Amino acid sequence: AAQAAPPGDKDVIANLWSWNWNSVARECSGHLGPAGYGGVQVSPPQDSLTRGGAVWWDVYQPADYTLTSKFGNESQFAAMVRTCHDAGLKVYADAVINHMTGQGSTSYGGRSFGKYNYPGLYSANDFHYYSEDCGNSDNLIHDGDYGGSARNVQNCELVGLSDLETEEEYVRGAIAGYLNRLVALGVDGFRIDAAKHTNPGDLGNIYGRVSGSPYIYQEVIYGGGEAVQPGQYTGIGDVLEFQYGRYLREKFYGNIADLRTFGETWGGMQPGGKSVTFVANHDTERGTTALSYKDGAAYRLANLFQLAWNYGTPQVYDGFTWSDREAGPPHSGGFVTDAVCGSGWECLHRDAAITGMVGFHNAVKGSAVANWSAPNANVIAFSRGAKGWITINNGTGSYAGTFATGLPAGTYTNVTGGGTVTVNASGQAAVSVPAKGSIAIVAGATSSQAPVTFNVNAS
Ligand code: LAG
Ligand code: CA
C-alpha cells in the first residue's frame, strides 16, 4: 500500500533525469547527501526500445521488465540504490506501467519484440486494442477525448503506445511483480508515468500488491474541464502538480508580488500535502508553459522560491543540455555512461544558492509563511515563522529596503550567496538585494556559528 508523504524531515527530491546509474551514485554521495536532499528520482530502469542514442524518449517505451537499460544494468542500479541510501537519500524510480513500446523491434537489453508481443511477458490479449475497450475505431487517444470521456483517455493508446489492460488480473500481477522487484532492490517509491491514462481503480489495485509502503506520486496533468482530474488520484497517492510551474513562469515573467496567496486556492491546484512540485521537468522544459534552465536567472530564482514556500514536496530538476527537443543525452553506443556537470549536463542541484535553500527548506519545515512584504512587482520577502527569512529580487536593478524578518536579533549568513545580514532587536534587517538575486537567512545559522548543511561547493 502507498504512503501519503515521503518519510523523514528531508523531503526535497533531486530529479536526475536521463542520468546513468553510476553518475547518480556519485552525485548522491558527493553532493545530494551532503546538501540535505532527501531523495533522488531516477529515469525508467526497465529495458526499452532502443533508438541507439538518437532520442530521449525511447526509454518511455518498455520492452521488458528486466533491468538492462540505457542507464546501466541491474547490478549498477542496485549499487546506486545502496550508495544513495548510505548517503541518506531515498530512491524513487520512474515507473512506466500504462503501456509497452509501440514501435521498433530491439531493446537496450538485446531483446526482440513486436507491437502487442513482448515474449515471456505480454501477448496480444493483454492490451486494450484486442479487447475493444477503447471506444475509438483507430484505437488512439485524440485531443478532443480529454474533454470527453475517461474511457477514451484511459483505454485508448497514448501516441500509439500499446495500452495495457490494467483491469486484467495477469497484467496487474505482472506490473506489481516489476514494482516489487524494484522494492526488493531497495527502491523507496515511484513516479507513476502517464497515471492519467490508467484508471485510478486499477492503479490502486496494483499499488495494493506492492510490498512495504513506497512513496507514490503520479503524473496526472491538469486540464480545466477534463474528464480525468488529479483529484481522482489523491486517494491512492500524491500527484505531480503541473499548475505549479505554469503559474511560476507566468509570475516570474510578470508580477511576483501576486505569489502571496500561491497554493491550493489557485485554479486547478491540489492541496500542498498531496503534491510534488517542480519548476520544470523533462516534458515541460521542452514546452512553452514552464521556465527552464534556458531562462537563466528567472529559473534559478523560481527554484529558490519553491524551496522557501510552504507548499508541496519540492523537486529540483536536472537533465541534459539540449537544443533539438527530441535529441537524446550524451551517450556511448546509445548508453549513457557519464553525466558531467557543465559538459552536456545541467547541475542546478549543485548550485550553492540552491543547496543553501535545501538546508533552509529542511530547517523551516512546519512553520507558516509570515512577514510577507512586496515593495514592488519584482521584489518579495517572507519568513517561515521565526525559522527562516528570504527576499527575492526578480528585477534588473538592486533593491535596498528594510524588512521585518521574524527572526531573533543576530548576524546571519546569507545561505543563497554568502555575506552576512544583521537583524536588529525589532527583528528588522536593512538589506540591498542584488538584481536577479536573493538573500536568505536561517535561525541557528548565524555568522559566528559553523554553517549547517547548506555550504557545499559546486566542484
Ligand atoms: C509521459 N507522460 O504521460 C512522459 O512524461 C512523456 O515524456 C512520455 O512521452 C509519455 N508519458 C509516454 O511514456 C514521451 C515523448 C513522446 C514519445 C513517447 C514514447 O514525449 O514523444 O512518443 O515518450 O517514446 C514517441 C514519438 C511518437 C510515437 C510514439 C510511439 O514521439 O511520435 O507515436 O513514440 O511510437
Ligand atoms: Ca491506459
Short mmCIF file of C-alpha atoms and ligand atoms in Angstrom, two decimals, residues 56-58 60-61 96 99 102-103 158-161 191 193-194 197 219 282-283 326, ligand 1:
data_model
loop_
_atom_site.label_atom_id
_atom_site.label_comp_id
_atom_site.label_asym_id
_atom_site.label_seq_id
_atom_site.Cartn_x
_atom_site.Cartn_y
_atom_site.Cartn_z
CA TRP A 56 15.50 10.67 -25.20
CA TRP A 57 12.02 9.18 -25.35
CA ASP A 58 12.83 5.58 -26.26
CA TYR A 60 9.36 5.54 -22.13
CA GLN A 61 8.65 2.54 -24.38
CA VAL A 96 6.23 3.27 -16.93
CA HIS A 99 1.88 0.85 -21.78
CA GLY A 102 4.53 0.94 -29.73
CA GLN A 103 7.33 0.85 -32.28
CA LEU A 158 -1.28 7.33 -25.91
CA VAL A 159 0.64 8.32 -29.06
CA GLY A 160 0.26 4.75 -30.35
CA LEU A 161 1.87 3.01 -27.32
CA ARG A 191 6.86 8.38 -10.07
CA ASP A 193 4.33 7.81 -15.59
CA ALA A 194 1.15 8.60 -17.52
CA HIS A 197 -4.01 7.24 -18.76
CA GLU A 219 1.69 12.10 -13.31
CA HIS A 282 11.65 16.74 -18.92
CA ASP A 283 8.37 17.37 -20.69
CA GLU A 326 13.88 15.19 -29.45
C1 LAG B 1 4.69 10.64 -20.16
N1 LAG B 1 3.69 11.24 -19.66
O1 LAG B 1 2.44 10.80 -19.68
C2 LAG B 1 6.08 11.13 -20.18
O2 LAG B 1 6.30 12.12 -19.22
C3 LAG B 1 6.32 11.56 -21.61
O3 LAG B 1 7.58 12.15 -21.75
C4 LAG B 1 6.16 10.32 -22.48
O4 LAG B 1 6.16 10.69 -23.85
C5 LAG B 1 4.79 9.63 -22.24
N2 LAG B 1 4.41 9.64 -20.90
C6 LAG B 1 4.86 8.18 -22.61
O5 LAG B 1 5.54 7.48 -21.60
C7 LAG B 1 7.43 10.57 -24.49
C8 LAG B 1 7.53 11.54 -25.65
C9 LAG B 1 6.73 11.07 -26.86
C10 LAG B 1 7.15 9.67 -27.23
C11 LAG B 1 6.82 8.80 -26.01
C12 LAG B 1 7.17 7.35 -26.23
O6 LAG B 1 7.05 12.83 -25.22
O7 LAG B 1 7.03 11.94 -27.98
O8 LAG B 1 6.43 9.23 -28.36
O9 LAG B 1 7.62 9.24 -24.88
O10 LAG B 1 8.52 7.21 -26.55
C13 LAG B 1 7.20 8.67 -29.44
C14 LAG B 1 7.05 9.51 -30.70
C15 LAG B 1 5.61 9.41 -31.21
C16 LAG B 1 5.23 7.95 -31.42
C17 LAG B 1 5.42 7.20 -30.09
C18 LAG B 1 5.09 5.73 -30.19
O11 LAG B 1 7.38 10.86 -30.42
O12 LAG B 1 5.51 10.12 -32.43
O13 LAG B 1 3.86 7.85 -31.80
O14 LAG B 1 6.79 7.33 -29.69
O15 LAG B 1 5.89 5.06 -31.11
#
